[in-house]
Every structure is written in structure tokens, then in C-alpha cells.
Coordinates of C-alpha atoms and ligand atoms in Angstrom, one line a residue:
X1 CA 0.0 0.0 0.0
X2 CA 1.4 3.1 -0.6
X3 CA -1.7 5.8 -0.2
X4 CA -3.3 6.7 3.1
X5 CA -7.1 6.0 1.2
X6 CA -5.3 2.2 1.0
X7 CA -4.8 2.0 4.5
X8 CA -8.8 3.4 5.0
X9 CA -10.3 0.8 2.1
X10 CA -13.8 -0.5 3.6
X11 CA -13.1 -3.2 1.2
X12 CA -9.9 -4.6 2.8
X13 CA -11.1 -3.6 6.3
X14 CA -13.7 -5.9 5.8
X15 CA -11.7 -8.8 4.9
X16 CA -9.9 -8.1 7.7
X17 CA -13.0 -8.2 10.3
X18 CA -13.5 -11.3 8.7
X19 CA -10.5 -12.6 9.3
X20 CA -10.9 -11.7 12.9
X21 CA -14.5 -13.3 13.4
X22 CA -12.7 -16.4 12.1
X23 CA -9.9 -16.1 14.2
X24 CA -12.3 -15.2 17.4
X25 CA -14.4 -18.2 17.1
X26 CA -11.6 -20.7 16.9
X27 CA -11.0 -18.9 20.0
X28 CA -14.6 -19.0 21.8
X29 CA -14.7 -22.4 20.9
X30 CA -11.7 -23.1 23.3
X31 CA -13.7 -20.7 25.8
X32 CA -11.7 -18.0 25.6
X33 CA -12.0 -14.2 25.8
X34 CA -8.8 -12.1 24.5
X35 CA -8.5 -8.3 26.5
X36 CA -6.4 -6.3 24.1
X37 CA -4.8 -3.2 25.9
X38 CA -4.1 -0.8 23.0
X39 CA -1.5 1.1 25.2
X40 CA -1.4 4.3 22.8
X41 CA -3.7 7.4 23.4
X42 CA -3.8 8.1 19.2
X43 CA -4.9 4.2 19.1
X44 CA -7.4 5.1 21.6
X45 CA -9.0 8.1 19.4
X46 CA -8.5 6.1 15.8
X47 CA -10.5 3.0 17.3
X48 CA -12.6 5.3 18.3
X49 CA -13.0 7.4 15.6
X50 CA -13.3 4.4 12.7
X51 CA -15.9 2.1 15.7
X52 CA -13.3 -0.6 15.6
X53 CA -14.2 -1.5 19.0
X54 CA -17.8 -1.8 17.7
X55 CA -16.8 -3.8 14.9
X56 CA -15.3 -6.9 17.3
X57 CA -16.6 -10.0 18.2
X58 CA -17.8 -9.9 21.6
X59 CA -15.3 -12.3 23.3
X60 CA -12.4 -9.6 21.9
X61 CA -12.3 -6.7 24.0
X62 CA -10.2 -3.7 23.3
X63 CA -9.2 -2.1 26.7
X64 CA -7.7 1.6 26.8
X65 CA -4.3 2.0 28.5
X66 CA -2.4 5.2 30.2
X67 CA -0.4 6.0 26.4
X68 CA -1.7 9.7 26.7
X69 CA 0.9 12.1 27.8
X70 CA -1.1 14.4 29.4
X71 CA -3.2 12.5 31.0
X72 CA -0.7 10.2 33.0
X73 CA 0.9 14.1 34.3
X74 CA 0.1 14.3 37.7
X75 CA -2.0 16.8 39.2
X76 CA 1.2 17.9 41.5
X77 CA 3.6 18.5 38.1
X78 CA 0.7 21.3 37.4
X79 CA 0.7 23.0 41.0
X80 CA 4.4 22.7 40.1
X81 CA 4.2 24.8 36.8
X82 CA 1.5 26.8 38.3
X83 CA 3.4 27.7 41.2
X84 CA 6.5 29.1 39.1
X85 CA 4.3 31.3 36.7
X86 CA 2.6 33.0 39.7
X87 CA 6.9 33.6 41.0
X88 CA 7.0 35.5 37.3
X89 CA 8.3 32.6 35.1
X90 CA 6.7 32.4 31.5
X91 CA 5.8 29.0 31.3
X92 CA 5.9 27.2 27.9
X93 CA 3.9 24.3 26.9
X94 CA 2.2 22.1 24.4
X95 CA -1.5 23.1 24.0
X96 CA -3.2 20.6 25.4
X97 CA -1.3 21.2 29.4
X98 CA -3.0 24.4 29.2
X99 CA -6.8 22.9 30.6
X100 CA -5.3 19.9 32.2
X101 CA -6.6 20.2 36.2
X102 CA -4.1 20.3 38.9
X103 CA -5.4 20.2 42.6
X104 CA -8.7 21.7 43.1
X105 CA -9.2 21.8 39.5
X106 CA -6.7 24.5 39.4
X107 CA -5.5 24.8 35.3
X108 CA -2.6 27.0 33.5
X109 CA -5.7 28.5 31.8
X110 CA -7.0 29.5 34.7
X111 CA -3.5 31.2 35.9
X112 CA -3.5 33.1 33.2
X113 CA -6.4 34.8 33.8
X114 CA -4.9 35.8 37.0
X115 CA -2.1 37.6 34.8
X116 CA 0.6 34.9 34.9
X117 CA 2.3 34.7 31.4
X118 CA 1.3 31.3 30.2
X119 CA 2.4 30.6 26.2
X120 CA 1.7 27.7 24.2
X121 CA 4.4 26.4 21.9
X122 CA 4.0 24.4 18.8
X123 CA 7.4 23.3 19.1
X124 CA 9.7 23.2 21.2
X125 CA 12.2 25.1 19.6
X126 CA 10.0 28.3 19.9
X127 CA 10.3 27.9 23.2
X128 CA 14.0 29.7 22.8
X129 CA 12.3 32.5 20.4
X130 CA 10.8 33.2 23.8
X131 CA 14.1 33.1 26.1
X132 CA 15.9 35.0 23.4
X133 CA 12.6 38.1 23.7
X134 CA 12.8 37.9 27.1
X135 CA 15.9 37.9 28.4
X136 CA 14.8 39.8 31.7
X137 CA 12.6 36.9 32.5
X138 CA 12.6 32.9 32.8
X139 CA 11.0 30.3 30.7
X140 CA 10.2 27.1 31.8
X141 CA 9.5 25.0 29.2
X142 CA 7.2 22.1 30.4
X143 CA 8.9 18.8 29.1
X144 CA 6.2 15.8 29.4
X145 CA 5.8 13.2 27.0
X146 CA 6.7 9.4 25.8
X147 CA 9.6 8.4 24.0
X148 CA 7.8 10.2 20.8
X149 CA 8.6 13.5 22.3
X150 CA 11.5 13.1 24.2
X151 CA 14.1 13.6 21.4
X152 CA 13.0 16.9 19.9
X153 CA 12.3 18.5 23.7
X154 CA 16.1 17.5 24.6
X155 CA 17.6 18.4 21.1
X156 CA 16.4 22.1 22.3
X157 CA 19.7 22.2 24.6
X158 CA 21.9 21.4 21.9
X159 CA 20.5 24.9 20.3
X160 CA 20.4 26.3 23.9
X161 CA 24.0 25.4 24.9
X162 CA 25.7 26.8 21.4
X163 CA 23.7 30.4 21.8
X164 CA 24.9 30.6 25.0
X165 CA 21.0 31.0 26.5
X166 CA 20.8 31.5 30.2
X167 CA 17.4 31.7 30.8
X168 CA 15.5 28.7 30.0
X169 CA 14.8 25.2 31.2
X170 CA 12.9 22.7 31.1
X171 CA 10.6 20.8 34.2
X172 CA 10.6 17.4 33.2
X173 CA 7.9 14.6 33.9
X174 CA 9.2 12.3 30.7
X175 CA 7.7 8.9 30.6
X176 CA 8.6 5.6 29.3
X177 CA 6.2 2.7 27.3
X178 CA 8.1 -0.3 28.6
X179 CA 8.1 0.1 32.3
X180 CA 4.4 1.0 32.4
X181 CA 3.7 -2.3 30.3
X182 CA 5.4 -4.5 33.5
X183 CA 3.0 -2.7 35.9
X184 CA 0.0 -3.5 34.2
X185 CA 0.9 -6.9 33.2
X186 CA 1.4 -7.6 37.3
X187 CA -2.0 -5.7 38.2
X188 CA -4.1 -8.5 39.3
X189 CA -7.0 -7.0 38.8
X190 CA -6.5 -6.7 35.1
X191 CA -6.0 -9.4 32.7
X192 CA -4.3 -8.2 29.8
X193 CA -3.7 -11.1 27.3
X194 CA -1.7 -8.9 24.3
X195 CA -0.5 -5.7 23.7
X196 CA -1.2 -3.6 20.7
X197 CA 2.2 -1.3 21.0
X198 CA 2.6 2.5 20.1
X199 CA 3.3 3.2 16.6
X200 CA 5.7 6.3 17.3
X201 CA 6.7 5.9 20.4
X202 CA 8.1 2.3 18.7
X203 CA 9.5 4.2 15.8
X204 CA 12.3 5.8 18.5
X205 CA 12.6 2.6 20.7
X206 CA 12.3 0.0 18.0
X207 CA 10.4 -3.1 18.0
X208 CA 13.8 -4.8 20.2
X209 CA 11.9 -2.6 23.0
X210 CA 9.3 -5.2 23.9
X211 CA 11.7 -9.0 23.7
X212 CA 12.4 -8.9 27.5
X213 CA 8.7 -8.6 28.4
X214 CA 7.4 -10.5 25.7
X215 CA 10.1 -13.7 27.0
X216 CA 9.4 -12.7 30.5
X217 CA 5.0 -12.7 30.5
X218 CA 4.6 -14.5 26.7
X219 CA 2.1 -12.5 26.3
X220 CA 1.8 -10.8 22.4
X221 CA 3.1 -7.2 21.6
X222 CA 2.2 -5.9 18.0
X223 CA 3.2 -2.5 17.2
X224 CA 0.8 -1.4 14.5
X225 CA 0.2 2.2 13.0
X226 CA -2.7 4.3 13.5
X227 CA -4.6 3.6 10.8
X228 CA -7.8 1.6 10.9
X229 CA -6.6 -1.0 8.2
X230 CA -3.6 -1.5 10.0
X231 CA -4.7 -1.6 13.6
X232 CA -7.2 -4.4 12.6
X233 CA -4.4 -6.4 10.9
X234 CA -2.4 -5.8 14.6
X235 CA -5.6 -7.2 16.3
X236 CA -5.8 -10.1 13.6
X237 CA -2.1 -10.8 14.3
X238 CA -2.4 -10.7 17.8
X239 CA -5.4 -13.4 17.7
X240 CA -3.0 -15.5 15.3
X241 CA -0.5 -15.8 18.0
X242 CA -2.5 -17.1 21.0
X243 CA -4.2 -19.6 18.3
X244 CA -1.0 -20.6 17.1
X245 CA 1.0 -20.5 20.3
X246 CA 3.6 -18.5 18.8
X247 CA 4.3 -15.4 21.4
X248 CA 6.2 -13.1 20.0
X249 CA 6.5 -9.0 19.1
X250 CA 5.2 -8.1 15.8
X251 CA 5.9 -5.1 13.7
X252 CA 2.8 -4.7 11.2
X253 CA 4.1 -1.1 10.9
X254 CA 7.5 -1.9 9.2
X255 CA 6.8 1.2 7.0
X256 CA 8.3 3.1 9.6
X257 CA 9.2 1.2 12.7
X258 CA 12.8 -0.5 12.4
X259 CA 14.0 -3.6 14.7
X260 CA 16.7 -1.1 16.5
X261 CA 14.7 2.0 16.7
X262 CA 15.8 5.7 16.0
X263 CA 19.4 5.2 17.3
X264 CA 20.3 9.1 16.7
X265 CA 17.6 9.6 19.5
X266 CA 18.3 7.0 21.2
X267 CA 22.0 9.0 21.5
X268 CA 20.2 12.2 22.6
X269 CA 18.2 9.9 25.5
X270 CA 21.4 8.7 26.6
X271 CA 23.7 11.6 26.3
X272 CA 21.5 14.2 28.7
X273 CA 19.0 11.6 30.7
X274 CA 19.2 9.3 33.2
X275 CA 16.0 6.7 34.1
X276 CA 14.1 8.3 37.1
X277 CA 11.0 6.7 39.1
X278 CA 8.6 8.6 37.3
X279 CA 4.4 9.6 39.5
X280 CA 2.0 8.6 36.9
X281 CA -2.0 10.3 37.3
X282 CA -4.0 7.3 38.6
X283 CA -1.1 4.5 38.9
X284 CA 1.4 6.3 41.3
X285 CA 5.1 5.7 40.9
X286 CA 6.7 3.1 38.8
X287 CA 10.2 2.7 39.1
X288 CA 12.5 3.6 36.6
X289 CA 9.7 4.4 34.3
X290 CA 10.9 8.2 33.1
X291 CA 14.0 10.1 32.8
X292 CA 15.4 13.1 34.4
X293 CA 18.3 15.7 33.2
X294 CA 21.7 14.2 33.7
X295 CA 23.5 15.9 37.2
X296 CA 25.7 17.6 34.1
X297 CA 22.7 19.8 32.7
X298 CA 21.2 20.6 35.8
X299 CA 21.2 23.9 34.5
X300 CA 18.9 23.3 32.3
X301 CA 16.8 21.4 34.8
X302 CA 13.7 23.8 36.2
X303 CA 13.6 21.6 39.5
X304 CA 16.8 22.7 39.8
X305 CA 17.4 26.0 39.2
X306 CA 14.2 26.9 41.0
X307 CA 15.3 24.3 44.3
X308 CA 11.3 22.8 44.0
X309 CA 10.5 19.3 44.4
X310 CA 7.1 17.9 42.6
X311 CA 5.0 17.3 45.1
X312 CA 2.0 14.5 44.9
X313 CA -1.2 16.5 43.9
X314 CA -4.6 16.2 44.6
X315 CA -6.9 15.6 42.0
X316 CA -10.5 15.6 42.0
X317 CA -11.9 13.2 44.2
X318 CA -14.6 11.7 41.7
X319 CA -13.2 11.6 38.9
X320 CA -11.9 8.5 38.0
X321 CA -8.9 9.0 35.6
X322 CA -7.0 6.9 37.4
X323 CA -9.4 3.6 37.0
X324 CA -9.6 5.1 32.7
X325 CA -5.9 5.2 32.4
X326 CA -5.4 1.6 34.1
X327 CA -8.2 0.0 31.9
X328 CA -10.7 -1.0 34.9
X329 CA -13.4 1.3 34.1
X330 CA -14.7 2.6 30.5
X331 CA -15.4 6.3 30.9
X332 CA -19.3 5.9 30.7
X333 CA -18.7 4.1 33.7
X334 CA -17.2 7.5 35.4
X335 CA -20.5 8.8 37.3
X336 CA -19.4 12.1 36.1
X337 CA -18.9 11.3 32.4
X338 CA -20.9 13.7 29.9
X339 CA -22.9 14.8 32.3
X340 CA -20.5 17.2 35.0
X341 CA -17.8 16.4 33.1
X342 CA -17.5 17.2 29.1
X343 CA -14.9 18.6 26.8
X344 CA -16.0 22.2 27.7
X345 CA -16.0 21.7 31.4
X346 CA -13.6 19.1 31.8
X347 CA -12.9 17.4 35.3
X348 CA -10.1 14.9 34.7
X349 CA -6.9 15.1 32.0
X350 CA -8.9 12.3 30.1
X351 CA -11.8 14.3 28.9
X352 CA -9.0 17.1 27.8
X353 CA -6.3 15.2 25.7
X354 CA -7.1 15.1 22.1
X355 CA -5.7 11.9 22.8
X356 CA -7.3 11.3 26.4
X357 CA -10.1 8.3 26.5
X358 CA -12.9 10.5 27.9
X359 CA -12.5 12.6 25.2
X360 CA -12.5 10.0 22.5
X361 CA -15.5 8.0 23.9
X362 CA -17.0 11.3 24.2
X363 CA -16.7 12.6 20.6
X364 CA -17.2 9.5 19.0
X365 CA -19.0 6.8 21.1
X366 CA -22.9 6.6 21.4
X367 CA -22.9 4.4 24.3
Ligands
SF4_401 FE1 -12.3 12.0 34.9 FE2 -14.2 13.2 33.4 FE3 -13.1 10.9 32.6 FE4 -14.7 10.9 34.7 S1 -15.3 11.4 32.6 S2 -12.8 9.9 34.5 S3 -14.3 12.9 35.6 S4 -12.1 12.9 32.8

């Protein structure tokens, strides 16, 4: 295939549910039921989007996992970023931080109405455009994000280092795909039996990434793309494995995903970061499950410079993020969803994210 209107073709798509109604009654015949966590946040909203998950047999469930940024930020990381704009920093940020709730449903938005400078970057390179316009000011620029995002946030120091900029750095809550995978695998209050992995977050760790947990849990990881066509050929191939016994990790997005990854950012990773036990919204602290600024560029590390410690936040007490982001609950199943909570009067990071589940259920589900 070699168009994107290829990878949406109704005509292969339905060959493809076929395939996986055959597939799912070999599998109901043996009594079984296959959860499928698809761990990815843009997975979530194509699945969503295309009613893929309406499209299964009922004994394959697709189960919605913490792989969107903002929503795994915990609320504390926010009183954190609020708390330096109200000293006088300009804080500098993806878009979609800017409504995400700290504690008491605090937001950046909401700082910014109290007159803290609050400026949303498309990349973050413009991030310096601001340091160098304001050189009688700070800018903290708000480094969250998967592997995906990790190597153009970290390439800024490069540029920051040779223009000798002073007044810039970055507060860092990176995360990391593998570690969170172990943690939900040992949750025994979820069964997951496979894996559909991250299409660009695999295309910088590379589809070596998953071998030690696959050999440790034999349990399926396909990384597939985020189109519909494809991600039903990752679900087919996932249901081929447990029928044939053959546990393995699967690339079904060779396109772009290589066996070793993007080793030029796996360089950058390794020449500024070091793993740190990363606080994720709704799951708490997995060890060694993010990265943190080398002691070397401290800096250009915000916790640093400003001597603050992320604190644990307090998010709101009913919403139930937490239980989304894990894959216990479906958001219909919040008491709040749609009703007190909804994309214009959000209550949890879910229902914010373009990528968050809420939000996704929300636009496209009728349920
Ligand atoms: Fe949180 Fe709203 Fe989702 Fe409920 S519907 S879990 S309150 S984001």
C-alpha cells in the first residue's frame, strides 16, 4: 500500500474483520476471551473514531491504557508549573497542558487569567524564540511526553547550549512505554492477554523494545500504525498468536518502525538523561519508568534552578482518571462522564487530551 485512502479501504477492512470473526471463534470455541490493551492514546481516538471496537466479536475486548501524555501528568507537576508562573516565570507548553486540572481543578488557563504569562508552543524550539525576547525573564518550558517527544524536547539544549542562552529550562515529567507495560501486566486486577504497542513511540525505541517482556510474561506485543486498516491487521495478528501459540512481538508497521529504533535519538536519551522513578496520574510511581536531566545539565533542569520538588497533587476526588488510564473502568462508567464532566467543562486530563479516552469516547461513542 502506498496511499493513506489504502490503509482506510472498507473493502480490505472488511476482509480483515472477517478474518478476525474467524480467528475469534476458533478462540470462543476453546472458551476463551482475549483483552487487548491498546497502550497508545492516538490508538485510543482512531478506534474510536473508525468504531473498531464496535466492529469486534464480543469475546475480543479492546481495553484503553495510560499512552496519553497528558493525562498520566500528575496533578502535583501542574501545582508545580502553576506555582513558578505565579513567582514570574513564562511558562511554555504544548496546547493541550494548558486545561489539564491540577489540585482543586486549578489549570494554567486559569493562571493566566490571574495575569501569569502562560504561552503555548508548537514546538519546542520556539520555546528559545521566547528566552531570546525575554531575556529579563525565565521560561520554563514544560517537558512531558513518551519516548515520541522526548528527542526533539532534549535536542532544544543542543541549540540552547551553542547560543549561550541562560534563561531557559525545562521541568521534566518524561515517561517511558516499557516500564508501564510491567506494571499493568502484574496488576491483578486486570488481565491483559496482548498488547497492541505504540506506533511512534516504537518508531524511536524500536520493535527490540518489547523482547524482554514479551520472554518474561509470553504475552503478544504488536506495534501497529494508527490507521484503521492496520490496527485491525495488529488485532488479527495478535489473535493468530495465541491460536498458534507462537508469542512473539510483531511489527505490522515496518513502514516506519525498524527492529533497533531511531538510534540518533536514542543518543540524545542517553547523552542528557538518566532513568528516574517517574508519578503517573491514577497509577502512582513506577520505578524507573521516566527520565530526568543528567547531574551535568542541571542547568537546564527547572527543579533545579528553582530548588522545587514535585510534590503528589490532589486531583478531584470523583473523577476517575485513574481507574480510565489503568483499563478498569470505561469512561461511561465515570458517574461524572458527559454529564458534569465534558470537553467544555472538563474534570479529569482524560476528557481534555485530544488523545485522552474520555475525550475519545466522548466525541465518537454513542454508548
Ligand atoms: Fe475524569 Fe471526566 Fe473521565 Fe470521569 S469522565 S474519569 S471525571 S475525565
Amino acid at each position: 500500500m502506498k496511499y493513506i485512502d489504502e490503509y482506510r479501504n472498507s473493502e480490505t477492512a472488511s476482509y480483515l474483520v472477517g478474518e478476525i470473526r474467524k480467528n475469534a471463534n476458533t478462540l470462543s470455541a476453546q472458551k476463551m476471551s482475549i483483552n487487548i490493551m491498546e497502550v497508545c492514546g492516538s490508538h485510543t481516538m482512531a478506534i474510536s473514531r473508525y468504531g473498531i471496537r464496535e466492529l469486534l466479536p464480543q469475546n475480543i475486548n479492546l481495553i484503553s491504557g495510560p499512552g496519553c501524555p497528558v493525562c498520566v501528568t500528575d496533578a502535583g507537576y501542574i501545582d508545580t508549573a502553576i506555582a513558578l508562573a505565579r513567582q514570574g516565570a513564562i511558562i511554555a507548553t504544548f496546547g493541550d497542558m494548558i486545561n489539564v486540572p491540577g489540585s482543586d481543578r486549578m489549570t494554567l488557563a486559569k493562571s493566566r487569567s490571574e495575569g501569569c504569562i502562560i504561552e503555548v508552543c508548537y514546538s519546542p524550539l520556539s520555546a528559545i524564540d521566547l528566552a531570546e525576547a525575554n531575556l529579563d525573564k525565565e521560561v520554563v518550558f514544560l517537558a512531558i511526553g513518551f519516548e515520541t517527544t522526548i528527542a526533539p524536547i532534549i535536542s532544544m539544549i543542543d541549540s540552547v547550549s551553542e547560543k549561550n542562552i541562560k534563561n531557559i529550562s525545562l521541568l521534566t515529567a518524561f515517561k517511558l512505554v516499557p516500564p508501564a507495560l510491567e506494571t499493568l501486566t502484574s496488576d491483578p486486577e486486570l488481565k491483559i492477554d496482548a498488547f497492541l504497542c505504540p506506533a511512534h513511540v516504537s518508531a524511536i525505541i524500536g520493535a527490540k523494545a518489547y523482547e524482554t517482556f514479551v520472554k518474561k510474561h509470553n504475552i503478544p506485543c504488536v506495534i501497529a500504525s494508527f490507521e484503521p486498516v492496520e490496527i485491525l491487521l495488529g488485532i488479527n495478528s495478535i489473535l493468530k498468536q495465541i491460536i498458534n501459540g507462537s508469542i512473539k512481538v510483531e511489527n505490522d508497521y515496518e513502514r516506519v518502525v525498524t527492529y533497533e529504533g531511531n538510534t540518533k535519538a536514542q543518543e540524545l536519551f542517553n547523552k542528557y538523561l538518566e532513568d528516574d522513578d517517574a508519578s503517573w496520574r491514577g497509577i502512582g510511581v513506577i520505578d524507573a519508568s521516566g527520565l530526568k536531566l543528567k547531574k551535568e545539565f542541571s542547568q537546564f533542569d527547572a527543579s533545579e534552578k528553582f530548588k522545587i520538588k514535585i510534590k503528589a497533587g490532589a486531583p478531584d476526588k470523583g473523577c476517575r482518571c485513574g481507574d480510565v488510564l489503568k483499563g478498569k473502568i470505561r469512561p461511561f462508567e465515570c458517574p461524572l462522564y458527559s454529564k458534569a464532566c465534558n470537553p467544555l467543562n472538563p474534570i479529569g486530563p482524560c476528557m481534555v487530551s485530544s488523545e485522552g479516552t474520555c475525550s475519545a469516547y466522548y466525541k465518537y461513542s454513542r454508548t
